Tab-separated table of N, CA and C and ligand atoms in Angstrom:
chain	number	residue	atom	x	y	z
A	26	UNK	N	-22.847	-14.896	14.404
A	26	UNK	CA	-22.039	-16.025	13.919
A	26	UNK	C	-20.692	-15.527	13.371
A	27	UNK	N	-19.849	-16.171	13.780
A	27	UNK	CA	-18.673	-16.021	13.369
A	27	UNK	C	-17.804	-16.412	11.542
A	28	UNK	N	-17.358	-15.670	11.052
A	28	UNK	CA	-16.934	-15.842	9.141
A	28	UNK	C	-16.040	-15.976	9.788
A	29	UNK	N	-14.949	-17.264	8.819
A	29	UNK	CA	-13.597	-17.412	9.057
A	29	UNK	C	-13.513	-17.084	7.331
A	30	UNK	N	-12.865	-16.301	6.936
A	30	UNK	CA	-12.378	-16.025	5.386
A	30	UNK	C	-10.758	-16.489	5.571
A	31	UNK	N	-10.970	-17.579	4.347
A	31	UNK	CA	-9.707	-18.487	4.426
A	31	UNK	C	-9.762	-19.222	3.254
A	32	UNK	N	-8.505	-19.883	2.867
A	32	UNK	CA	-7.941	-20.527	1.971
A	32	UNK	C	-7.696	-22.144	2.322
A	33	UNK	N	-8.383	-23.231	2.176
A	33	UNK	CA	-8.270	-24.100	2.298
A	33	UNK	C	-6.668	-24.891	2.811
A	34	UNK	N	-5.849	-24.477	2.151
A	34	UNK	CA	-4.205	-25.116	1.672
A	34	UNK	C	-3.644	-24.446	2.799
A	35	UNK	N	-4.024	-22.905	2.876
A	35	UNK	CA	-3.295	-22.273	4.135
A	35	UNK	C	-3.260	-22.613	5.323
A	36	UNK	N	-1.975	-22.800	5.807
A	36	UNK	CA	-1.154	-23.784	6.876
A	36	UNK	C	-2.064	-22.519	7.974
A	37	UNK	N	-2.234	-21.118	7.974
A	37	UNK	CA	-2.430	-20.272	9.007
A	37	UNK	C	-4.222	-20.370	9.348
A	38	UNK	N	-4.758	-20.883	7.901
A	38	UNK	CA	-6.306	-20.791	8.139
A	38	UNK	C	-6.506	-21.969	9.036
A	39	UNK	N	-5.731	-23.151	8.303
A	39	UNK	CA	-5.924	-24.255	8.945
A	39	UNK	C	-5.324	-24.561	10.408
A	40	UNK	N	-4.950	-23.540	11.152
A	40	UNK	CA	-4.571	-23.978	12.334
A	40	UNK	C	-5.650	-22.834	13.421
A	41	UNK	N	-5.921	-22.234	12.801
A	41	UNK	CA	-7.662	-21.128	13.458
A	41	UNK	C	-8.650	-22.126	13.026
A	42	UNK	N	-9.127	-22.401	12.205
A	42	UNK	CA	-10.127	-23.806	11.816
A	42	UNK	C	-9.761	-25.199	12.999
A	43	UNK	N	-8.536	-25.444	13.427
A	43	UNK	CA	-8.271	-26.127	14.591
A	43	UNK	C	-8.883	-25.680	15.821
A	44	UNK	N	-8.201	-24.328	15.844
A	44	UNK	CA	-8.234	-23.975	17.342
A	44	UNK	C	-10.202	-23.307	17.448
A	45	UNK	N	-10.813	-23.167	16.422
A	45	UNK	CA	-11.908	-22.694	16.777
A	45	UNK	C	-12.812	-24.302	16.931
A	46	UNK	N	-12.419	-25.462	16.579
A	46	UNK	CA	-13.186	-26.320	16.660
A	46	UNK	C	-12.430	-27.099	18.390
A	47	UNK	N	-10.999	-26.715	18.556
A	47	UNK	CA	-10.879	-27.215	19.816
A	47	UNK	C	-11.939	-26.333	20.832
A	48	UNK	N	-11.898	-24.874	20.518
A	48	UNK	CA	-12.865	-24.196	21.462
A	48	UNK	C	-14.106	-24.204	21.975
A	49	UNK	N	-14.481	-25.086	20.645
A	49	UNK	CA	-16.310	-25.138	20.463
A	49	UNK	C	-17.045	-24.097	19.937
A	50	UNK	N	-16.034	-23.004	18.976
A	50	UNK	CA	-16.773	-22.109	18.806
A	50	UNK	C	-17.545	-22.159	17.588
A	51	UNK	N	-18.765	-21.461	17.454
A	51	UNK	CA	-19.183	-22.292	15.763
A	51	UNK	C	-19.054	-21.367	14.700
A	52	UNK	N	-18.235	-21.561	13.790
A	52	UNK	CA	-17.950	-20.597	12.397
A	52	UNK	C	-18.266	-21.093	11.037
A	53	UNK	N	-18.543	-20.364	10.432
A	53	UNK	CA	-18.890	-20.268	8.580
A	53	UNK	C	-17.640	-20.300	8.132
A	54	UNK	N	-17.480	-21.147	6.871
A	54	UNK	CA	-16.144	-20.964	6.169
A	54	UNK	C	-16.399	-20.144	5.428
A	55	UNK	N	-15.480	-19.058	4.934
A	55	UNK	CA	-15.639	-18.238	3.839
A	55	UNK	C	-14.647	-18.603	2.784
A	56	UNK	N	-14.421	-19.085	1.730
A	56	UNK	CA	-13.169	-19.337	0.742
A	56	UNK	C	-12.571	-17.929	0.131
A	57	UNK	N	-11.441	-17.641	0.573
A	57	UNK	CA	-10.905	-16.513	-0.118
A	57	UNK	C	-9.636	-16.917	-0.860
A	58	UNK	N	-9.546	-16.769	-2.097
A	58	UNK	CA	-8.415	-16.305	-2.576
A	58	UNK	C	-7.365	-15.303	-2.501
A	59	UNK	N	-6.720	-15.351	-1.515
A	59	UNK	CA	-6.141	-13.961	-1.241
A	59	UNK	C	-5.055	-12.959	-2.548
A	60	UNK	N	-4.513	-14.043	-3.243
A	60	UNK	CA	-4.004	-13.240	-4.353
A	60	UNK	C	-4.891	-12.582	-5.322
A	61	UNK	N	-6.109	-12.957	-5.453
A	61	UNK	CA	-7.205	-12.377	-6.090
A	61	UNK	C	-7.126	-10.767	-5.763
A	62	UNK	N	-7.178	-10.278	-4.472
A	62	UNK	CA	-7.127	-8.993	-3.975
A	62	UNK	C	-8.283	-8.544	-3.758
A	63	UNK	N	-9.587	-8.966	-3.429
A	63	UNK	CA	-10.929	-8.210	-4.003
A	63	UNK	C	-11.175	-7.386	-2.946
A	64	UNK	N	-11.619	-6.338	-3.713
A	64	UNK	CA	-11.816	-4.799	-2.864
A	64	UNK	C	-12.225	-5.442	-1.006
A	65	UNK	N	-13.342	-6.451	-1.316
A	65	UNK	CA	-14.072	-6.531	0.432
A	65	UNK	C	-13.361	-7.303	1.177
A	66	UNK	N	-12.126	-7.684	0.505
A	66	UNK	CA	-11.194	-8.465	1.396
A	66	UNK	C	-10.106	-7.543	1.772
A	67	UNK	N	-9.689	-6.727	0.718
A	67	UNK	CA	-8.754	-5.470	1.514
A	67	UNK	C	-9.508	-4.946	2.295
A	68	UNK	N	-10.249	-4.475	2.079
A	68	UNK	CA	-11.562	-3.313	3.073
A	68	UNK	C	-11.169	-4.360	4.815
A	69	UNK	N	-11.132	-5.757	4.662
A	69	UNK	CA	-11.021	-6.314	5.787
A	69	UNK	C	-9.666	-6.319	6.213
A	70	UNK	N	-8.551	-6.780	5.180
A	70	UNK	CA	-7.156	-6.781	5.042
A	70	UNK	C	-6.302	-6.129	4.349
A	71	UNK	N	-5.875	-4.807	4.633
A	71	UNK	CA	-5.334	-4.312	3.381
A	71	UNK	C	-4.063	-5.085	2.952
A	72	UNK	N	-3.615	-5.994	3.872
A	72	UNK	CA	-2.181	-6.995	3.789
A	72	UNK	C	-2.685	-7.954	2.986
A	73	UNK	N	-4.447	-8.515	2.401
A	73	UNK	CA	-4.861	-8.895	1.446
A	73	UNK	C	-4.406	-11.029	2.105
A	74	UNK	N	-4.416	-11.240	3.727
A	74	UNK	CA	-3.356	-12.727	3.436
A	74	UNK	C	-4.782	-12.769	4.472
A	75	UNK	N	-4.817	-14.426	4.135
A	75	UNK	CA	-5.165	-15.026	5.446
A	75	UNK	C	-5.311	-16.019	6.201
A	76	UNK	N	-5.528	-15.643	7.325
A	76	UNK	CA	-7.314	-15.592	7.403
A	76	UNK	C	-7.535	-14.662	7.832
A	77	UNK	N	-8.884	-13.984	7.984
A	77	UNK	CA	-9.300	-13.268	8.978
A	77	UNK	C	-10.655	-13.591	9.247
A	78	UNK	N	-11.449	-13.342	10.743
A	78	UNK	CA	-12.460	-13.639	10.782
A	78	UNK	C	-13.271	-12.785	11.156
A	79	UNK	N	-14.257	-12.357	10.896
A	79	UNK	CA	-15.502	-11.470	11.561
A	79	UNK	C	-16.931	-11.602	12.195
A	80	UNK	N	-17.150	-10.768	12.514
A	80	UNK	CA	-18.829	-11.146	13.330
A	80	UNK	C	-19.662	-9.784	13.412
A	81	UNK	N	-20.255	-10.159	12.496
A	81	UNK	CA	-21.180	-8.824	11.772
A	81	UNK	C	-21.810	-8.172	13.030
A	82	UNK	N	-22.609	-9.163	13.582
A	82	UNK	CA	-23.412	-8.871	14.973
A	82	UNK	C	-22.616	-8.091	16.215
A	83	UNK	N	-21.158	-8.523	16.231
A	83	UNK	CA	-20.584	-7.929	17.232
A	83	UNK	C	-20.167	-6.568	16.389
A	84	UNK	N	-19.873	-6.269	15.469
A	84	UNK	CA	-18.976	-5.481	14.431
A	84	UNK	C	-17.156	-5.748	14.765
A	85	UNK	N	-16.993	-6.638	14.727
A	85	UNK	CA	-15.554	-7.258	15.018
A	85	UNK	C	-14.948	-7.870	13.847
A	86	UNK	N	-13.259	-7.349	13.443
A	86	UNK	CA	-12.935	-8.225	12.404
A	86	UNK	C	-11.530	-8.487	12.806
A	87	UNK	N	-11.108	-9.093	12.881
A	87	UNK	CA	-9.480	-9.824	13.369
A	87	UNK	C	-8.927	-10.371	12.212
A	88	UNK	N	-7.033	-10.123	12.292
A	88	UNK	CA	-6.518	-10.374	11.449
A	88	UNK	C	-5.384	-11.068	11.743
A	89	UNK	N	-4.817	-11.931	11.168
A	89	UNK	CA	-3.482	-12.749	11.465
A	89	UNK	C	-3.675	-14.216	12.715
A	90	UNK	N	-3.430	-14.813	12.415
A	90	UNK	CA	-3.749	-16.672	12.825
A	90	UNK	C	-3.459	-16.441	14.467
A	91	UNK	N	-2.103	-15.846	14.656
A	91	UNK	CA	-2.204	-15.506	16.076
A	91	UNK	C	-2.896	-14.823	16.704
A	92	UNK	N	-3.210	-13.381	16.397
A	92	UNK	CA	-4.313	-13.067	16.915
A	92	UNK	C	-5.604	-13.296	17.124
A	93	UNK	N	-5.726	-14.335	15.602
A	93	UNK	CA	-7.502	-14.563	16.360
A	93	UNK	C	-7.402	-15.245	17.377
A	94	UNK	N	-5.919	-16.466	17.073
A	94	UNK	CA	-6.121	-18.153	18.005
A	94	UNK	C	-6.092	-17.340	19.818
A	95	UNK	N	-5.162	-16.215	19.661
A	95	UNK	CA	-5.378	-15.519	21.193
A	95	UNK	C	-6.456	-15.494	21.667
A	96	UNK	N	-6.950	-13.992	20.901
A	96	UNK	CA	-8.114	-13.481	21.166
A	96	UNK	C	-9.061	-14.854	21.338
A	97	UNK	N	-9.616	-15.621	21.149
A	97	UNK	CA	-10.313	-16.984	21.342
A	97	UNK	C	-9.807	-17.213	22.782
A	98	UNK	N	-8.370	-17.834	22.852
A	98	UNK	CA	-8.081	-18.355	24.123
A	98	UNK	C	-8.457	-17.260	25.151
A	99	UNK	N	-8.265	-16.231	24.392
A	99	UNK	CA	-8.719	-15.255	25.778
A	99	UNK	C	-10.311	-14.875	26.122
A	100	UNK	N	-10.754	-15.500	25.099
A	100	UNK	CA	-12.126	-14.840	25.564
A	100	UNK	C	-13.439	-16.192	25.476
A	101	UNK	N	-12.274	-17.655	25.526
A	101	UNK	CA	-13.531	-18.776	25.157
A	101	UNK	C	-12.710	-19.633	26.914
A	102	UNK	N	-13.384	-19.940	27.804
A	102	UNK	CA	-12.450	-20.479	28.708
A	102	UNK	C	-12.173	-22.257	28.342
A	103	UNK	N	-13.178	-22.334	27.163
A	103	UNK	CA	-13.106	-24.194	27.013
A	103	UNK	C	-11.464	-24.272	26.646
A	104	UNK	N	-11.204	-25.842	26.920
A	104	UNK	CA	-9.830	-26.163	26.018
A	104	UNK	C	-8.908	-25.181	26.167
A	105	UNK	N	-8.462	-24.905	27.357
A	105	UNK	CA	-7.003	-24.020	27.355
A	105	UNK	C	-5.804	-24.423	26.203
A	106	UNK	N	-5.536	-23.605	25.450
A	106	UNK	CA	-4.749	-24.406	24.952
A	106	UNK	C	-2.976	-23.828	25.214
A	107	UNK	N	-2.963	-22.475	25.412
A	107	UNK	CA	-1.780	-21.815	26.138
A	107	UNK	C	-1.911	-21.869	27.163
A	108	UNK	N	-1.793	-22.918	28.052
A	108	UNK	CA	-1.872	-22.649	29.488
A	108	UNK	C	-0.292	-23.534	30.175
A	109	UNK	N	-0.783	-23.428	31.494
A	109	UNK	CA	0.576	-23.868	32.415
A	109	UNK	C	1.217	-22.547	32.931
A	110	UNK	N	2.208	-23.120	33.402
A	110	UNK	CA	3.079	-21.478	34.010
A	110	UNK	C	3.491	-20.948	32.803
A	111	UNK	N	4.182	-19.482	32.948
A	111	UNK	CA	4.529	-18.791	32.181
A	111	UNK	C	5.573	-19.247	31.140
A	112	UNK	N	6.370	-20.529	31.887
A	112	UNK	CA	7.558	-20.680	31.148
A	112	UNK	C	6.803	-21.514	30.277
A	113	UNK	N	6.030	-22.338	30.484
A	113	UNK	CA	5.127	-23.280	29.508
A	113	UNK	C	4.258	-22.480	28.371
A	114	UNK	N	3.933	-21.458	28.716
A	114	UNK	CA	3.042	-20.824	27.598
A	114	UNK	C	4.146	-20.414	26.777
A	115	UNK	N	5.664	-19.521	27.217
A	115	UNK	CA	6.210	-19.362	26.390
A	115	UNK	C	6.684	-20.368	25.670
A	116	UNK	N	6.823	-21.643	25.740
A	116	UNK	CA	7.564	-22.718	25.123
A	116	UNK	C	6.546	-23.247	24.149
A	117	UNK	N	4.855	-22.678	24.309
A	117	UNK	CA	3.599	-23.287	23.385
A	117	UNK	C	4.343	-22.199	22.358
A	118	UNK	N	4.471	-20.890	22.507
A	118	UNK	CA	4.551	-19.616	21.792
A	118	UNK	C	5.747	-20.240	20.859
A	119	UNK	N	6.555	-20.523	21.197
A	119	UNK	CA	7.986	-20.678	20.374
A	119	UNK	C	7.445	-22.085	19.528
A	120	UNK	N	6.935	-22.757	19.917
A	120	UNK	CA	6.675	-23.488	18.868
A	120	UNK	C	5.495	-23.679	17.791
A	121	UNK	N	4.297	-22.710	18.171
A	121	UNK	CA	3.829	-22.103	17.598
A	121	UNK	C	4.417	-20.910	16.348
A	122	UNK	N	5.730	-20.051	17.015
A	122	UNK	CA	6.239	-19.485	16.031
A	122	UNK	C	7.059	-20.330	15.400
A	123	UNK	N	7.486	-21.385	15.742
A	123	UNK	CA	8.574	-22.037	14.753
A	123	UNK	C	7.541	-22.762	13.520
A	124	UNK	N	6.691	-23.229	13.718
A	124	UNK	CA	5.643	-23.467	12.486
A	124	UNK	C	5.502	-22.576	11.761
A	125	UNK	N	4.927	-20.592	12.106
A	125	UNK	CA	4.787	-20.227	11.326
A	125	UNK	C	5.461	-19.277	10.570
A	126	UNK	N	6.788	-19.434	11.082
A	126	UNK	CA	7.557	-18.394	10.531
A	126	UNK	C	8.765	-19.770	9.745
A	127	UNK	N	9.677	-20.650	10.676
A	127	UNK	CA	10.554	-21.521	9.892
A	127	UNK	C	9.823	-22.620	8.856
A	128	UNK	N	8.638	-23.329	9.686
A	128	UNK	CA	8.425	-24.357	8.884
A	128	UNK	C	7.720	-23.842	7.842
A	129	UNK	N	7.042	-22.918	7.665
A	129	UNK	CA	6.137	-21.967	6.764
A	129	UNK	C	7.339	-21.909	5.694
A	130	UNK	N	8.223	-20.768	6.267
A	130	UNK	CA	9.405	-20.059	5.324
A	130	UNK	C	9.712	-20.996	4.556
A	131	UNK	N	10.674	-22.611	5.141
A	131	UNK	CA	11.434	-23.456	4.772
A	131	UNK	C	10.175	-24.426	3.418
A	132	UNK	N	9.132	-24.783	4.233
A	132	UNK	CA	8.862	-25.964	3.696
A	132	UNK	C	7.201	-25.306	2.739
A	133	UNK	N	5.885	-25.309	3.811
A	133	UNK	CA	4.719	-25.441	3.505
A	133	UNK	C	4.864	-24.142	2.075
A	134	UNK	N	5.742	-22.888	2.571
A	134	UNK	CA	5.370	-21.791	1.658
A	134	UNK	C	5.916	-21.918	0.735
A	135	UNK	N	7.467	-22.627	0.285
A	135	UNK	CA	7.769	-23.031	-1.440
A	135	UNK	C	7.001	-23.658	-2.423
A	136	UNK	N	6.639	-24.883	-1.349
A	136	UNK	CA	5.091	-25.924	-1.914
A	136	UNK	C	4.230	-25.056	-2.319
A	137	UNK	N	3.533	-24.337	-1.270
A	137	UNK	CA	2.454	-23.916	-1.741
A	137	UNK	C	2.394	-23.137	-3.322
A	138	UNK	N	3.358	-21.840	-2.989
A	138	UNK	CA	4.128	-21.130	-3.948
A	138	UNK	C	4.324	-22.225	-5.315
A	139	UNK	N	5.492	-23.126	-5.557
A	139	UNK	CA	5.676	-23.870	-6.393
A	139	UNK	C	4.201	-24.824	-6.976
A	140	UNK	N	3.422	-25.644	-6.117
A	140	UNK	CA	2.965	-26.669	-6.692
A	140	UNK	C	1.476	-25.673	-7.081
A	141	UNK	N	1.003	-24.380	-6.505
A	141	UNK	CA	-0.166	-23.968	-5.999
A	141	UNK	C	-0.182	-23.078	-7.074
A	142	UNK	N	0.328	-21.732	-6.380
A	142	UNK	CA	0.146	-19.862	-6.900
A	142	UNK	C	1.040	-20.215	-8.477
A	143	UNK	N	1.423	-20.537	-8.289
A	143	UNK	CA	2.304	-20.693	-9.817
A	143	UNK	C	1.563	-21.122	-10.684
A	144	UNK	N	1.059	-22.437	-10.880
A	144	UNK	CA	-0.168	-23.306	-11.378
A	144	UNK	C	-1.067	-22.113	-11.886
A	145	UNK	N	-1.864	-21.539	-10.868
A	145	UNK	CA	-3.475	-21.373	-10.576
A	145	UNK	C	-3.206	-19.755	-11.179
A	146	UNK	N	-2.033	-19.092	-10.705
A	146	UNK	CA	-1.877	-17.688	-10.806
A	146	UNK	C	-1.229	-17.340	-12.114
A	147	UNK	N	0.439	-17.899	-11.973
A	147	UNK	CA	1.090	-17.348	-13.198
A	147	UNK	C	1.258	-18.271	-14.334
A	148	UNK	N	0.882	-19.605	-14.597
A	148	UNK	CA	0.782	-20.396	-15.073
A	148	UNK	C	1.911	-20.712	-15.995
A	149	UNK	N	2.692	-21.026	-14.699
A	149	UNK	CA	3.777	-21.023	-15.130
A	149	UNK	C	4.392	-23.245	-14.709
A	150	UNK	N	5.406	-23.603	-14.315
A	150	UNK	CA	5.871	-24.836	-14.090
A	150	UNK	C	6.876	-24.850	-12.611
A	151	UNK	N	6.076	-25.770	-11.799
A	151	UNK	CA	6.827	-25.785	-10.183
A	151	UNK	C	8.489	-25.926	-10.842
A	152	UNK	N	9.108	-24.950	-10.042
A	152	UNK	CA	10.999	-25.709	-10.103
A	152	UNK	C	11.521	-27.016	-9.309
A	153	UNK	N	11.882	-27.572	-9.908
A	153	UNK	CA	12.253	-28.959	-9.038
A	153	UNK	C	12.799	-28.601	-8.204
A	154	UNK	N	13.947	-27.641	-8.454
A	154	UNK	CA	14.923	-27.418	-7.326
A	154	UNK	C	14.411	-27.164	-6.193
A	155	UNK	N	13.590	-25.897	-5.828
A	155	UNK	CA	12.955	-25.034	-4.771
A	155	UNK	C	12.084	-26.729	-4.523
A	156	UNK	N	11.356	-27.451	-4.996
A	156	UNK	CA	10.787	-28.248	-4.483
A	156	UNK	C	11.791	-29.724	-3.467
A	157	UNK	N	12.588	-29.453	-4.202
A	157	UNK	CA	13.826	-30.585	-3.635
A	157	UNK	C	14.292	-30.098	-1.955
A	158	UNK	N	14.737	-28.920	-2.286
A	158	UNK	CA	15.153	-28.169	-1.165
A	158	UNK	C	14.058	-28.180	-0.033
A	159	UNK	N	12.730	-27.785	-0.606
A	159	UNK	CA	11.839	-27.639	0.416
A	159	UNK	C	11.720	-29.083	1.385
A	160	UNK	N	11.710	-30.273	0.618
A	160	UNK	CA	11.573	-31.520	0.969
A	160	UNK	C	13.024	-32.135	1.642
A	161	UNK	N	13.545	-31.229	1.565
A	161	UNK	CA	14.885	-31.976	2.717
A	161	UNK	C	14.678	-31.025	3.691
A	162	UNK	N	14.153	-29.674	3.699
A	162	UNK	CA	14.389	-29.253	4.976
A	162	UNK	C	12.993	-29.838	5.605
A	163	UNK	N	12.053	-30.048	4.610
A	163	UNK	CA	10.813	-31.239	5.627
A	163	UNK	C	11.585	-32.091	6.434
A	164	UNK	N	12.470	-32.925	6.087
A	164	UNK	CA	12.983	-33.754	6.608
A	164	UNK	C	13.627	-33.381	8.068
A	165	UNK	N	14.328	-32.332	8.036
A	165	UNK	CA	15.402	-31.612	9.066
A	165	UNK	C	14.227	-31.404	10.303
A	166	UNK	N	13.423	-30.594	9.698
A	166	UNK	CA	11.863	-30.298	10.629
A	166	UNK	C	11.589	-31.616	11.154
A	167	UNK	N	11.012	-32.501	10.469
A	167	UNK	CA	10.429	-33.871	10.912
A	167	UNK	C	11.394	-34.188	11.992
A	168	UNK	N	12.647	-34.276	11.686
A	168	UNK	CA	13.677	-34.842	12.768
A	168	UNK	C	13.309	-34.674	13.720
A	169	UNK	N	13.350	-33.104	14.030
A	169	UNK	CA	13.015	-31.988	15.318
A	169	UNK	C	11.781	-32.270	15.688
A	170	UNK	N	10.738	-32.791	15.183
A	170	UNK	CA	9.709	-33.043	15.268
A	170	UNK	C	9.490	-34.536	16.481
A	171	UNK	N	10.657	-35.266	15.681
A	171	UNK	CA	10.390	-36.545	16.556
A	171	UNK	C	11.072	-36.771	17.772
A	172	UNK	N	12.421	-35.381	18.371
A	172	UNK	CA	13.044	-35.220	18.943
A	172	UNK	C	12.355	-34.559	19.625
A	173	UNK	N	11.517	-33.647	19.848
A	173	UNK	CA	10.659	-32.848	20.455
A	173	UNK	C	9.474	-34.058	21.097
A	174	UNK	N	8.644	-34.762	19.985
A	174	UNK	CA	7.924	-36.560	20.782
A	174	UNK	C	8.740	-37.151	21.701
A	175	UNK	N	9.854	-37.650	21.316
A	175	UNK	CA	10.598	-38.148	22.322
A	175	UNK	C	11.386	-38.044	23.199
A	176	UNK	N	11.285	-36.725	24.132
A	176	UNK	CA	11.702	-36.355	24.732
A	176	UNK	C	10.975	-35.267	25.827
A	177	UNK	N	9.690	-34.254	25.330
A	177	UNK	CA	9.295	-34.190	26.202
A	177	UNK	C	8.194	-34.734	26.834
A	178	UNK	N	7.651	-34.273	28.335
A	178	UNK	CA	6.661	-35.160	29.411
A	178	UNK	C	5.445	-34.605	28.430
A	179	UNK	N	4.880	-34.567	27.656
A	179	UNK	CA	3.335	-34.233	27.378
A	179	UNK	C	3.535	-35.262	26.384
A	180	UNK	N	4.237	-36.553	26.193
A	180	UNK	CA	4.425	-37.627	25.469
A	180	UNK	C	3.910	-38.472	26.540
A	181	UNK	N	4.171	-38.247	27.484
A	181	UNK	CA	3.395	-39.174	28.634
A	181	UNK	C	2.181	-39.344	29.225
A	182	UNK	N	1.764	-38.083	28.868
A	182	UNK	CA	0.703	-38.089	29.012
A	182	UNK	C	-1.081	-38.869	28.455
A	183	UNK	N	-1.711	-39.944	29.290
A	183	UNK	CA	-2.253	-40.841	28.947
A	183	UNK	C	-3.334	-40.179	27.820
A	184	UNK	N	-3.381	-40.536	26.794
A	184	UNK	CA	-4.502	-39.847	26.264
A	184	UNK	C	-6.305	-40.234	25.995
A	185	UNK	N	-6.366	-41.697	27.047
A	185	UNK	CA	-7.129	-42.048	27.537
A	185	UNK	C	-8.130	-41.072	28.571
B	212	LIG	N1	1.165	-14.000	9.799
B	212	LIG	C1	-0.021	-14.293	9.003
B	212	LIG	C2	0.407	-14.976	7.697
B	212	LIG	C3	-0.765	-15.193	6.744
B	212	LIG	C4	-0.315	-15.599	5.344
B	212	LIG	O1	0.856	-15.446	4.968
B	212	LIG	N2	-1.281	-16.102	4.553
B	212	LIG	C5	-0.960	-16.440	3.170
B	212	LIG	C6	-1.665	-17.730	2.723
B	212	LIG	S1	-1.028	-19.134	3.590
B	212	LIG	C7	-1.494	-15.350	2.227
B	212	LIG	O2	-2.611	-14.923	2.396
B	212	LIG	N3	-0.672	-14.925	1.246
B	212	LIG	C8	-1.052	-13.943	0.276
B	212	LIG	C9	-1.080	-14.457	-1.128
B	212	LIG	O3	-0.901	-15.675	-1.341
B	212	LIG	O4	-1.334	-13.639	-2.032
B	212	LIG	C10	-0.975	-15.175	9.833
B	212	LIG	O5	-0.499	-15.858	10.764
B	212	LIG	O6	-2.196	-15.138	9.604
């Protein structure tokens, strides 16, 4: 059986928790706190972030949202989810990285940071500002978001 060790809030757990339920594959949640640091989570991650998932039975442990969601596509044939020609997988890839590197950077990771790790960790008070900022570049994203719906053909597609 497959451990997903993950953080509920995390935008990266929660998109492997997607892609393992588009696959059909069946996994255990594990709740990790990753700022916690605990020895058996470095032992898995010494980068201490996650998710990562393992499978005792196979002796397998994977690290980072892209690599597991690969490794899956590559080794589960249900639910392609990078597929099409090459130019199409690269265009899944780029927007896959634009979630987790811009919209992460810009928006989900100040939030989290501000309303979350601050709270729970340094107990300290979210800054309005960093929260203001984060919420207009939500906005800028969303735009792109609805410009990206309305415009390309997988909007057409019947979902019937
Ligand atoms: N590139 C990594 C990023 C993972 C990441 O940054 N995870 C965050 C939580 S969303 C983390 O564990 N941060 C460490 C911390 O909060 O101490 C992935 O795609 O898995």
């Amino acid at each position: 059986m497959w451990q997903l060790h993950q953080f509920p809030l995390c935008p990266f757990s929660r998109k492997v928790r997607l892609h393992l339920a588009e696959k059909g594959v069946p996994f255990e949640l594990w709740r990790e706190n990753p700022w916690e640091q605990r020895d058996e989570f470095l032992d898995q991650n010494p980068a201490a972030r996650t998710p990562v998932i393992t499978n005792a039975e196979r002796g397998i442990t994977l690290v980072d949202s892209r690599a597991i969601c690969e490794y899956f596509e590559e080794t589960v044939d249900k639910n392609p989810l990078i597929n099409g020609t090459a130019q199409m997988r690269a265009e899944i890839r780029r927007l896959v990285a634009l979630f987790d590197e811009n919209f992460f950077g810009d928006v989900t990771g100040p939030l989290l940071h501000e309303r979350m790790k601050k709270r729970l960790v340094y107990r300290q008070s979210p800054d309005s500002r960093v929260l203001r900022e984060a919420m207009k570049l939500a906005h800028e994203h969303l735009y792109y978001i609805d410009y990206l719906v309305d415009t390309r053909p997988w909007r057409s597609v019947d979902p019937k």
